PDB file of C-alpha atoms in Angstrom:
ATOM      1  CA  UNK O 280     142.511 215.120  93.589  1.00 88.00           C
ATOM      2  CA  UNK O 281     140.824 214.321  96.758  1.00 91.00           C
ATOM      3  CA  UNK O 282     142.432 214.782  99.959  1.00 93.00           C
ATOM      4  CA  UNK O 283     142.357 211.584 102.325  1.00 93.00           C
ATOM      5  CA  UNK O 284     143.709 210.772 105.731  1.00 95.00           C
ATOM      6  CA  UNK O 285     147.041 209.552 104.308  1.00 94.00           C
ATOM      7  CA  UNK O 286     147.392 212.487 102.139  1.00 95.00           C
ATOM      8  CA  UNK O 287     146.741 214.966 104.379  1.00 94.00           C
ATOM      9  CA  UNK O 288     149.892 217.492 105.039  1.00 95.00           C
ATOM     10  CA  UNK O 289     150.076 218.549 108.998  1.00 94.00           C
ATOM     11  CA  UNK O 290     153.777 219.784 108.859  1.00 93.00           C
ATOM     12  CA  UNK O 291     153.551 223.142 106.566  1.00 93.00           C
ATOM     13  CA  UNK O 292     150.004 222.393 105.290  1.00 93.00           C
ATOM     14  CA  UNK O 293     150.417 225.425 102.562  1.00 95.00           C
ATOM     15  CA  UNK O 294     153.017 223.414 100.845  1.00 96.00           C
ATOM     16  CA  UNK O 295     150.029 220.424  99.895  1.00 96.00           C
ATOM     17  CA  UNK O 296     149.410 220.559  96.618  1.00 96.00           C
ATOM     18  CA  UNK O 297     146.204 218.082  95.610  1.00 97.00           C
ATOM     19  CA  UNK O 298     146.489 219.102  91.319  1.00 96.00           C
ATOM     20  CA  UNK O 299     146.693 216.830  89.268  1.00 97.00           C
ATOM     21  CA  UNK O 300     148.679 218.110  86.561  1.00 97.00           C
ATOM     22  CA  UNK O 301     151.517 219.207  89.265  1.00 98.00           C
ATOM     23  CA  UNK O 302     151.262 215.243  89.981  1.00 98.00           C
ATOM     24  CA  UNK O 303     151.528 214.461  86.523  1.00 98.00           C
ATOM     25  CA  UNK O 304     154.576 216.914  86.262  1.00 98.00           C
ATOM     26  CA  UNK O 305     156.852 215.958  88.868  1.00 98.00           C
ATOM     27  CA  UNK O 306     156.738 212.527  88.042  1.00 98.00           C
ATOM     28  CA  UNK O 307     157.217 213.389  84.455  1.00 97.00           C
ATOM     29  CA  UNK O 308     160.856 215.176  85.472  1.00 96.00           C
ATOM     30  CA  UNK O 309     161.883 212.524  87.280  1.00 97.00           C
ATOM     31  CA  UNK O 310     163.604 209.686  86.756  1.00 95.00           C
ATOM     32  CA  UNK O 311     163.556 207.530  90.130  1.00 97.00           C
ATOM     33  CA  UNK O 312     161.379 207.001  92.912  1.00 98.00           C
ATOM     34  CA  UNK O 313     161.240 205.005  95.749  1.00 98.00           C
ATOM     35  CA  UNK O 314     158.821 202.347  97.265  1.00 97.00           C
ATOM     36  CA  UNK O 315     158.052 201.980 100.565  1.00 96.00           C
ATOM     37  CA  UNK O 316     156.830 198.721 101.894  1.00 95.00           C
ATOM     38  CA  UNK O 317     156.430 195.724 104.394  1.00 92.00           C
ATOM     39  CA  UNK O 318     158.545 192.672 103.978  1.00 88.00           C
ATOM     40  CA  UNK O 319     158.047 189.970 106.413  1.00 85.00           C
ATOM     41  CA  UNK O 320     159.252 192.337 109.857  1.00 86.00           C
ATOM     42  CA  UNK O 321     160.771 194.523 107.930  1.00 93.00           C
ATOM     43  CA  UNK O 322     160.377 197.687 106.173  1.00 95.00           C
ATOM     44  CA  UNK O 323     161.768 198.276 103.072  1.00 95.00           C
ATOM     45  CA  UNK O 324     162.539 201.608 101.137  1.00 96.00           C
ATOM     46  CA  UNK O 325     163.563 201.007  97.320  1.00 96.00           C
ATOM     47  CA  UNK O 326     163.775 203.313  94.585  1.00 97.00           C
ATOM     48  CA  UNK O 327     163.741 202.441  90.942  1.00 97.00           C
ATOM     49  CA  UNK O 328     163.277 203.831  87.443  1.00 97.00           C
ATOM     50  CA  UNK O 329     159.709 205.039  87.056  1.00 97.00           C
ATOM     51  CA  UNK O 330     156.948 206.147  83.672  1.00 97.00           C
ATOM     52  CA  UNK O 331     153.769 207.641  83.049  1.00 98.00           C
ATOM     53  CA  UNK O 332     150.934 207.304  80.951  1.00 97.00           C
ATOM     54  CA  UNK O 333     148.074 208.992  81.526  1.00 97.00           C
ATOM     55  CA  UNK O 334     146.833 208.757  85.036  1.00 97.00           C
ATOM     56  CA  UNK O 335     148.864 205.862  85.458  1.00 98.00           C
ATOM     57  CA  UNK O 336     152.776 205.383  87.485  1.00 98.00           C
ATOM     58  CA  UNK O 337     154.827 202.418  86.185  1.00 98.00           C
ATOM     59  CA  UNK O 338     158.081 200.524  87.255  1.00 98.00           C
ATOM     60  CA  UNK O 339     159.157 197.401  86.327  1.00 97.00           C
ATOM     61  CA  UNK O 340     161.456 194.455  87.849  1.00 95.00           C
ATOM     62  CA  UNK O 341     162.457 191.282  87.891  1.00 95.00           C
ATOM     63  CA  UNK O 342     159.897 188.807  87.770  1.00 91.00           C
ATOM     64  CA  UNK O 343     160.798 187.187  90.876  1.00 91.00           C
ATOM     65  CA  UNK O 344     161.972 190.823  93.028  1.00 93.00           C
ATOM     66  CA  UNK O 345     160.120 191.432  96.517  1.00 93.00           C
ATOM     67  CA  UNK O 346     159.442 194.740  95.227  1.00 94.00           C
ATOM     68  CA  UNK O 347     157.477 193.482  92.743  1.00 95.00           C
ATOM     69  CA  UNK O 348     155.854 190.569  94.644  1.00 94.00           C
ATOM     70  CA  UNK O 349     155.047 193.754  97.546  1.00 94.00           C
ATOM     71  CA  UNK O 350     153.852 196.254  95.089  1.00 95.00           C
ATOM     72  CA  UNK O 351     151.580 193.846  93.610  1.00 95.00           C
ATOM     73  CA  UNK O 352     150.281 192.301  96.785  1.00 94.00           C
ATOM     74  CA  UNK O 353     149.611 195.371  99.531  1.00 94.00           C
ATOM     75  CA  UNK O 354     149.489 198.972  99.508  1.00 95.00           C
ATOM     76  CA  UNK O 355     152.782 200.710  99.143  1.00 97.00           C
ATOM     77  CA  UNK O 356     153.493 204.409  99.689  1.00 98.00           C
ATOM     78  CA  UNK O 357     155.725 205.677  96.246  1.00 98.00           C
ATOM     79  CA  UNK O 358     158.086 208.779  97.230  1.00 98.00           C
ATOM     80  CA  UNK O 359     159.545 211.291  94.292  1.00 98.00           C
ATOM     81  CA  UNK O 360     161.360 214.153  95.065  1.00 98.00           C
ATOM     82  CA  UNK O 361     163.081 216.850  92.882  1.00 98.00           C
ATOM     83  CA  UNK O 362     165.374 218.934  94.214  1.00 98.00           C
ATOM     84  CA  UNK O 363     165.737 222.333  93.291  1.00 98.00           C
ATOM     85  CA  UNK O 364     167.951 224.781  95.595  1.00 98.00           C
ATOM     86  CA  UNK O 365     170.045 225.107  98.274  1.00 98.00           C
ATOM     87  CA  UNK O 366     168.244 227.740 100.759  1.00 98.00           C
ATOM     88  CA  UNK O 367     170.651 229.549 103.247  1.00 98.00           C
ATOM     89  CA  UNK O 368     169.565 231.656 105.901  1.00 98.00           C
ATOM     90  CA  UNK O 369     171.604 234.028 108.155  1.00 98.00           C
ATOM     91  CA  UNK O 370     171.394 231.047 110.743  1.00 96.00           C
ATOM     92  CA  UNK O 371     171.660 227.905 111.228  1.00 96.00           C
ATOM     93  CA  UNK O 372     167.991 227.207 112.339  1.00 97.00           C
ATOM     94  CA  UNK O 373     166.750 228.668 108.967  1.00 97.00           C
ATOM     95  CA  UNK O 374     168.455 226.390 105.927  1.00 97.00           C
ATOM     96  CA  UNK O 375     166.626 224.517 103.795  1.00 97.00           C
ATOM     97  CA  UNK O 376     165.857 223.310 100.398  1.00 98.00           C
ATOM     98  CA  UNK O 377     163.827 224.074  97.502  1.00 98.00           C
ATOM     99  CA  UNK O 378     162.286 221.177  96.462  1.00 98.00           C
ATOM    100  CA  UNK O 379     158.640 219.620  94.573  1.00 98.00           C
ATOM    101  CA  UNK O 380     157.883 216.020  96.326  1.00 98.00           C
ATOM    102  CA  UNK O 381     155.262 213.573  95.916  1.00 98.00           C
ATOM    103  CA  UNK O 382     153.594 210.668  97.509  1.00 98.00           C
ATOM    104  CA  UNK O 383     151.462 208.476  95.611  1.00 98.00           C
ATOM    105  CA  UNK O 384     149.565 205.535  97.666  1.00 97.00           C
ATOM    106  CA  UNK O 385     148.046 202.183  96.373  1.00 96.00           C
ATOM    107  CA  UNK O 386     148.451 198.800  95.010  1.00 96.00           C
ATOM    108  CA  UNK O 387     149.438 197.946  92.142  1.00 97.00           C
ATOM    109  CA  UNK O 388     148.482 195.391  88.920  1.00 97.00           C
ATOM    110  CA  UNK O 389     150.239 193.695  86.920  1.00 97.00           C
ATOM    111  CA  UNK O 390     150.471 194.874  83.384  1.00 97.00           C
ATOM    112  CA  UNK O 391     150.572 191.961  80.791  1.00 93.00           C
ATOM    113  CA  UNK O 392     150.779 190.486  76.996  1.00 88.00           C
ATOM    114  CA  UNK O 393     150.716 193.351  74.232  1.00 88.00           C
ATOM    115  CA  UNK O 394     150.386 196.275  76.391  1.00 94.00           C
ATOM    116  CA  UNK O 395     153.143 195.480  78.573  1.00 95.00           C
ATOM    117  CA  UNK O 396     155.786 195.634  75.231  1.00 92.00           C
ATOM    118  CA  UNK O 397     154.089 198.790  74.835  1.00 93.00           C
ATOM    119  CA  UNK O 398     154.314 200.384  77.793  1.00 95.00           C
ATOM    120  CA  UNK O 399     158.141 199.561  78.298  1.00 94.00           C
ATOM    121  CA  UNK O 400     158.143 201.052  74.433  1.00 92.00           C
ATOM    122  CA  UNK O 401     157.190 204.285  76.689  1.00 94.00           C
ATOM    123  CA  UNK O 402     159.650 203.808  79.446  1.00 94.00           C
ATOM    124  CA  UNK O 403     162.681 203.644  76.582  1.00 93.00           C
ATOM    125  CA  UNK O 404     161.396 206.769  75.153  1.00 92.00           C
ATOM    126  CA  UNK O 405     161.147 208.353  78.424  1.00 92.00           C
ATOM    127  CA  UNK O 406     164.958 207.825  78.614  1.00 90.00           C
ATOM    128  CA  UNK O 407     165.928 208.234  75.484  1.00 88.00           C
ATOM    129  CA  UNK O 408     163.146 209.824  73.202  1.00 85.00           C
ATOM    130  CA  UNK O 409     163.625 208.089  69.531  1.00 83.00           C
ATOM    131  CA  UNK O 410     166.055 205.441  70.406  1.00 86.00           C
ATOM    132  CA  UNK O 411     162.905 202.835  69.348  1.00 87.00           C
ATOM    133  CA  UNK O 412     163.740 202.877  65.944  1.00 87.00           C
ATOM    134  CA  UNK O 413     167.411 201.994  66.836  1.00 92.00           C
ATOM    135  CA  UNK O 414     167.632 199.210  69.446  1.00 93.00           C
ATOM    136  CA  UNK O 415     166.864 195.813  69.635  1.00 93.00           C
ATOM    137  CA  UNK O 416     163.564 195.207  71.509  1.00 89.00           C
ATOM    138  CA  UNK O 417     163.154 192.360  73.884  1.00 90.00           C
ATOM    139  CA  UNK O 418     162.957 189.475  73.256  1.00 92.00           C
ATOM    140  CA  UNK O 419     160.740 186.306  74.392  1.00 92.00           C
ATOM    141  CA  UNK O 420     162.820 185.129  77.057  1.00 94.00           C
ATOM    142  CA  UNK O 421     163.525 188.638  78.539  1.00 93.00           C
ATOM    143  CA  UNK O 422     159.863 189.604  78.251  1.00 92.00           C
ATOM    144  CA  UNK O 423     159.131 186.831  80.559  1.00 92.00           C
ATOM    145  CA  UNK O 424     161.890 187.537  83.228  1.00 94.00           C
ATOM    146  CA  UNK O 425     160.291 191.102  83.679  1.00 95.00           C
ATOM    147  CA  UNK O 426     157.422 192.422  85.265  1.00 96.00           C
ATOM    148  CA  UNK O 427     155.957 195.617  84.694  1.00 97.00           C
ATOM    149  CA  UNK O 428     153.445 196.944  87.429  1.00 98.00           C
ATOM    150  CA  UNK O 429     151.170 200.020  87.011  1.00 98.00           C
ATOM    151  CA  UNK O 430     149.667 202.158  89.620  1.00 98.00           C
ATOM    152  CA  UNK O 431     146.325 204.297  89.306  1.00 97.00           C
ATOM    153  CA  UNK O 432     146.907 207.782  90.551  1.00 97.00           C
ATOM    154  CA  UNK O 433     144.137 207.917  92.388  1.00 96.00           C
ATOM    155  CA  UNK O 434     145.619 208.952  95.907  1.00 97.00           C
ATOM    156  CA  UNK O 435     148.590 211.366  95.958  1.00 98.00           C
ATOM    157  CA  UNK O 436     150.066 214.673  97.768  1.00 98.00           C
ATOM    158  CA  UNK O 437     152.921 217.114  96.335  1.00 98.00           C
ATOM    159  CA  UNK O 438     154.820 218.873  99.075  1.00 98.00           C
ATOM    160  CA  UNK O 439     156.510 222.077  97.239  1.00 98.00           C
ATOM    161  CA  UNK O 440     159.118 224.445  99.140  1.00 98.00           C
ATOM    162  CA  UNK O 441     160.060 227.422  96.839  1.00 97.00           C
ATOM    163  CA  UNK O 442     161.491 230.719  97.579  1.00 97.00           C
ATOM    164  CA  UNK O 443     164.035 232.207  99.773  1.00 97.00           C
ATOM    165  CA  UNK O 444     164.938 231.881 103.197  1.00 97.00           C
ATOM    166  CA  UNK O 445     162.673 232.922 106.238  1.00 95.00           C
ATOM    167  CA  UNK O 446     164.733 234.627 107.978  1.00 96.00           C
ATOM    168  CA  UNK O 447     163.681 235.784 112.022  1.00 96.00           C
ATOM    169  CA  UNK O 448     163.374 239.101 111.712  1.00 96.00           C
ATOM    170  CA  UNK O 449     166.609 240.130 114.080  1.00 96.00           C
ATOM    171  CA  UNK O 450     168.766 237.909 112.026  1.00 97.00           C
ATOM    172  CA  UNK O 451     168.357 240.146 108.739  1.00 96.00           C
ATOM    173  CA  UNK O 452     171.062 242.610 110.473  1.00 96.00           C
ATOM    174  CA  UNK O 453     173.634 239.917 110.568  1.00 96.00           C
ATOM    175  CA  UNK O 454     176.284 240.234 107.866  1.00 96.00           C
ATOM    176  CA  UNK O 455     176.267 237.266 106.103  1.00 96.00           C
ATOM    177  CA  UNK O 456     174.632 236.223 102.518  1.00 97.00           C
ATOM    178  CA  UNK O 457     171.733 234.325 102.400  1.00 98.00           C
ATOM    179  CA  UNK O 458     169.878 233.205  99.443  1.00 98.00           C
ATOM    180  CA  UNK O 459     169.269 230.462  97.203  1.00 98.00           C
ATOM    181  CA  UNK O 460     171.536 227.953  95.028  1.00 98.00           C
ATOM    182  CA  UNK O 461     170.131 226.786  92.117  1.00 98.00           C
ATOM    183  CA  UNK O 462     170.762 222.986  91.691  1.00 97.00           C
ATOM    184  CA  UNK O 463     168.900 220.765  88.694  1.00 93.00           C
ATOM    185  CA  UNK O 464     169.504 217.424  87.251  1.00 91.00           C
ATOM    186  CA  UNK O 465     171.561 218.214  83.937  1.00 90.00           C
ATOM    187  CA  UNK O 466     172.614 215.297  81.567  1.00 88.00           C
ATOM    188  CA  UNK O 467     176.498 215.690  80.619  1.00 92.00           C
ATOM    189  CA  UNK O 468     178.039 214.631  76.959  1.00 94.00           C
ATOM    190  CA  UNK O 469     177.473 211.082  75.978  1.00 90.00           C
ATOM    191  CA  UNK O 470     180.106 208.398  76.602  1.00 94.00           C
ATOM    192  CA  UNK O 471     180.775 206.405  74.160  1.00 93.00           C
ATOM    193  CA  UNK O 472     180.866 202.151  75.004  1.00 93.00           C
ATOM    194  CA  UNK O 473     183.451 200.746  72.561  1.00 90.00           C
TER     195      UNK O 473
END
């Protein structure tokens, strides 16, 4: 991918990462991001569930929602971020976290008639891979009440932190631990609605 002006990483610049499959991958993982856009005088921060297929970032809304009135009719800025560690240094200065982030920027379309039932057919196996077969679709009425808008990926920066702390180099004489924590998203047993 293309770097651009909005793209471009000043803070850390060796954390940018322009590949598109690392796109495609972090987005894949997650399950939320948010929007970012203008509302009247205001600025607005959102998130909501998100897809992919192909080159291609989905969410979808209520038909009437400002978010998907905005993300239709100006550029928005789309944030994902997966966290993964906890890094503590020997001071204060020095924490941080692990983490894979992602910025994708344009405007999106609207996605309509037979390929929008398919596409949310992808978003329900995103959540729940072969649940299709079990559920009942939606119908007419609900079909109507959502909107599903898709975004080309055709603008977009990963920021990735990995590794341990960076200690200065006095501070590695202190005695206290430093390292990383592990943390991932983990689904837990299923709960049963009776």
């Amino acid at each position: 991918m293309q770097k651009t002006q909005r793209t471009t990483i000043k803070r850390v610049p060796q954390r940018a990462n322009y590949d598109l499959p690392t796109i495609h991958k972090i987005i894949d993982e997650a399950y939320v991001c948010s929007l970012g856009f203008q509302n009247e005088d205001s600025v607005h921060v959102i998130p909501t569930v998100h897809w992919r297929i192909g080159n291609t970032l989905y969410i979808h809304g209520a038909t009437k929602s400002r978010l998907i009135h905005c993300a239709i009719s100006q550029s928005v800025c789309i944030n994902i971020t997966l966290l993964d560690g906890l890094v503590l240094a020997r001071s204060a200065f020095h924490h941080s976290m692990n983490y894979r982030s992602l910025n994708i920027y344009g405007r999106g379309f609207q996605v309509v008639d037979a390929e929008k039932e398919d596409v949310l057919t992808t978003f329900v196996e995103k959540i729940t891979p072969e649940r299709i077969g079990e559920i009942r679709m939606m119908n007419k009425q609900e079909l109507k009440a959502t909107t599903v808008v898709g975004f080309n990926i055709e603008e977009a920066v990963a920021k990735i932190r990995t590794g341990p702390p960076v200690d200065d180099k006095e501070d590695y004489a202190l005695p206290v631990w430093a390292g990383v924590i592990p943390l991932r998203l983990q689904q837990g047993e299923p709960v049963e609605d009776k």
